[in-house]
């Protein structure tokens, strides 16, 4: 039986993906079960986090968002089995029931983004009805789920679009967004548009997709369309929450002083936070269960690409690792 693994070079710069033969799965420990995988979503692998957690291996399993017979879940960070395999062994405490009418591909495709959206909007910012929310890059797979969750909670949602296709996608969403800000030209000031939309009060919750720390001339091309950190601080309301994915965020004393005057907070959105402490297991399973229920009820409509067969997983994962895909990639067995 084959599974997909990634191998990192000694320089930690190049990542290659390979299929490896693995032993047939047997359950020899308490609380472990065998799961026949029906679908597995592909997500970018944070190799830097693995190195910091001392979890580097010669071959590391790929694919952790799986849906299988009756059960589904996100495999723990230290799982020895790749989700991209016909049968896996997993701790039963990482599984929740999949509603019968939910397709396998949608179940696998919504798990990570659903958990991220819940973490950002419910646990890091305490979203409530009537709040204003800015979701950067809302046409991404994660952004789409976050918008749907915010709307379901009764929030006023603003989002940014990085291309004409993204803008059209966001304008088709229902309920409609309060405003779609097209930043593809690089000339639009996000802070000004948000303050205009909120009557000068600012946005209550901001979920970024990365920020610029320096001037455009000093940033790589991939960050040219991102807002500067000063723009985010400017558009925050009094008592606002900034949820950032920028792991190397640097705040200068004037930035901190401005946040202090507003009584605003900054929180970091780490994909793996629920798997780093067993003390959070109960909350984590409640989130997974609620994500599946909202998917079943039609609240979540994940942005999925056409399902791909297992033999194409290696090529697709290489594209995902380079962050070149907008829609969620899901392998169907």
Coordinates of C-alpha atoms in Angstrom, one line a residue, residues 98-258:
X98 CA -19.8 13.0 9.2
X99 CA -23.5 13.8 8.4
X100 CA -24.8 11.3 5.9
X101 CA -25.8 13.7 3.2
X102 CA -22.4 15.5 3.2
X103 CA -20.2 14.4 0.2
X104 CA -16.8 12.9 1.1
X105 CA -14.9 15.6 -0.9
X106 CA -16.7 18.5 0.8
X107 CA -16.2 17.0 4.2
X108 CA -12.4 16.7 3.7
X109 CA -12.2 20.1 1.8
X110 CA -13.9 22.2 4.5
X111 CA -12.2 20.8 7.7
X112 CA -9.0 23.0 7.9
X113 CA -10.6 26.2 6.6
X114 CA -13.6 25.7 8.8
X115 CA -11.5 25.2 11.9
X116 CA -9.4 28.3 11.0
X117 CA -12.5 30.4 10.5
X118 CA -13.9 29.3 13.9
X119 CA -10.6 30.0 15.6
X120 CA -10.4 33.5 14.1
X121 CA -14.0 34.6 14.5
X122 CA -15.2 32.8 17.7
X123 CA -12.1 32.3 19.8
X124 CA -9.7 35.1 18.9
X125 CA -12.2 37.9 18.3
X126 CA -15.6 36.9 19.9
X127 CA -17.7 37.8 16.8
X128 CA -21.3 38.9 17.6
X129 CA -24.2 40.1 15.5
X130 CA -23.9 43.6 14.1
X131 CA -20.0 43.7 14.2
X132 CA -18.1 44.8 11.1
X133 CA -15.5 42.3 9.7
X134 CA -12.8 42.8 7.1
X135 CA -11.7 39.6 5.5
X136 CA -8.7 40.1 3.3
X137 CA -8.5 38.0 0.1
X138 CA -12.0 36.7 0.6
X139 CA -12.0 34.8 -2.7
X140 CA -9.5 32.3 -1.3
X141 CA -10.7 28.9 0.0
X142 CA -10.3 30.1 3.6
X143 CA -11.7 33.6 2.9
X144 CA -14.8 32.1 1.4
X145 CA -15.5 30.0 4.5
X146 CA -14.7 32.9 6.9
X147 CA -17.2 35.2 5.0
X148 CA -19.9 32.5 5.2
X149 CA -19.4 32.0 8.9
X150 CA -19.3 35.8 9.6
X151 CA -22.6 36.3 7.6
X152 CA -24.2 33.4 9.5
X153 CA -23.4 35.1 12.8
X154 CA -25.0 38.4 11.5
X155 CA -21.9 40.4 10.8
X156 CA -21.4 43.2 8.2
X157 CA -18.6 41.8 6.0
X158 CA -16.1 43.7 3.8
X159 CA -13.5 41.9 1.7
X160 CA -10.7 42.6 -0.7
X161 CA -10.3 41.2 -4.2
X162 CA -6.9 40.7 -5.9
X163 CA -8.3 40.2 -9.5
X164 CA -11.4 40.7 -11.6
X165 CA -12.2 37.0 -11.2
X166 CA -11.9 37.3 -7.4
X167 CA -14.2 40.4 -7.5
X168 CA -16.8 38.6 -9.5
X169 CA -16.7 35.6 -7.2
X170 CA -17.2 37.8 -4.1
X171 CA -20.1 39.7 -5.8
X172 CA -21.9 36.5 -6.4
X173 CA -21.9 35.4 -2.8
X174 CA -25.2 35.5 -0.9
X175 CA -25.9 37.2 1.4
X176 CA -24.1 40.1 -0.3
X177 CA -21.0 41.7 1.1
X178 CA -21.2 45.2 2.4
X179 CA -18.4 46.1 0.1
X180 CA -15.8 44.4 -2.2
X181 CA -12.6 46.4 -2.4
X182 CA -10.6 45.7 -5.6
X183 CA -6.9 46.0 -4.8
X184 CA -5.6 44.6 -8.0
X185 CA -4.4 47.9 -9.4
X186 CA -2.3 48.6 -6.3
X187 CA -3.7 52.1 -6.1
X188 CA -6.6 51.6 -3.8
X189 CA -6.3 52.5 -0.1
X190 CA -8.0 49.8 1.9
X191 CA -8.0 51.9 5.1
X192 CA -9.8 54.8 3.4
X193 CA -12.5 52.5 1.9
X194 CA -13.1 50.7 5.2
X195 CA -13.4 54.0 7.2
X196 CA -15.8 55.3 4.5
X197 CA -17.9 52.1 4.7
X198 CA -18.1 52.3 8.6
X199 CA -18.8 56.1 8.8
X200 CA -15.3 56.7 10.2
X201 CA -15.7 54.3 13.1
X202 CA -13.4 51.6 11.8
X203 CA -13.7 47.9 11.5
X204 CA -14.3 45.7 14.5
X205 CA -12.5 42.6 13.3
X206 CA -9.8 42.3 10.7
X207 CA -8.5 38.9 9.4
X208 CA -5.5 39.5 7.2
X209 CA -3.9 37.3 4.5
X210 CA -0.4 38.7 5.4
X211 CA 0.8 42.3 5.6
X212 CA 3.6 44.4 4.3
X213 CA 6.1 45.4 7.0
X214 CA 8.1 47.8 4.9
X215 CA 7.6 49.9 1.8
X216 CA 6.6 48.3 -1.5
X217 CA 10.1 48.7 -2.9
X218 CA 11.6 46.7 0.0
X219 CA 9.0 43.8 -0.2
X220 CA 9.0 40.8 -2.5
X221 CA 6.6 40.8 -5.5
X222 CA 4.2 38.4 -3.8
X223 CA 3.5 41.0 -1.1
X224 CA 2.9 43.9 -3.4
X225 CA -0.9 43.8 -3.1
X226 CA -1.0 43.3 0.6
X227 CA -1.9 46.2 2.9
X228 CA 0.8 47.8 5.1
X229 CA 0.6 47.1 8.8
X230 CA -0.1 50.8 9.4
X231 CA -3.2 50.6 7.2
X232 CA -4.6 47.7 9.3
X233 CA -4.0 49.7 12.5
X234 CA -5.6 52.8 11.0
X235 CA -8.8 51.0 10.0
X236 CA -9.3 49.2 13.3
X237 CA -12.1 50.5 15.5
X238 CA -11.9 51.3 19.2
X239 CA -11.7 47.9 20.9
X240 CA -11.1 46.2 17.5
X241 CA -9.4 42.8 17.0
X242 CA -6.6 42.3 14.4
X243 CA -6.3 38.6 13.6
X244 CA -3.0 38.1 11.6
X245 CA -1.4 35.3 9.7
X246 CA 1.9 37.2 9.6
X247 CA 4.1 35.0 11.8
X248 CA 7.0 37.5 11.7
X249 CA 4.9 40.6 12.5
X250 CA 7.0 43.5 13.8
X251 CA 5.3 46.4 15.7
X252 CA 7.3 49.5 16.4
X253 CA 6.6 51.7 19.5
X254 CA 4.3 54.1 17.6
X255 CA 2.3 51.1 16.3
X256 CA 1.9 49.7 19.8
X257 CA 0.9 53.2 21.1
X258 CA -1.8 53.5 18.5

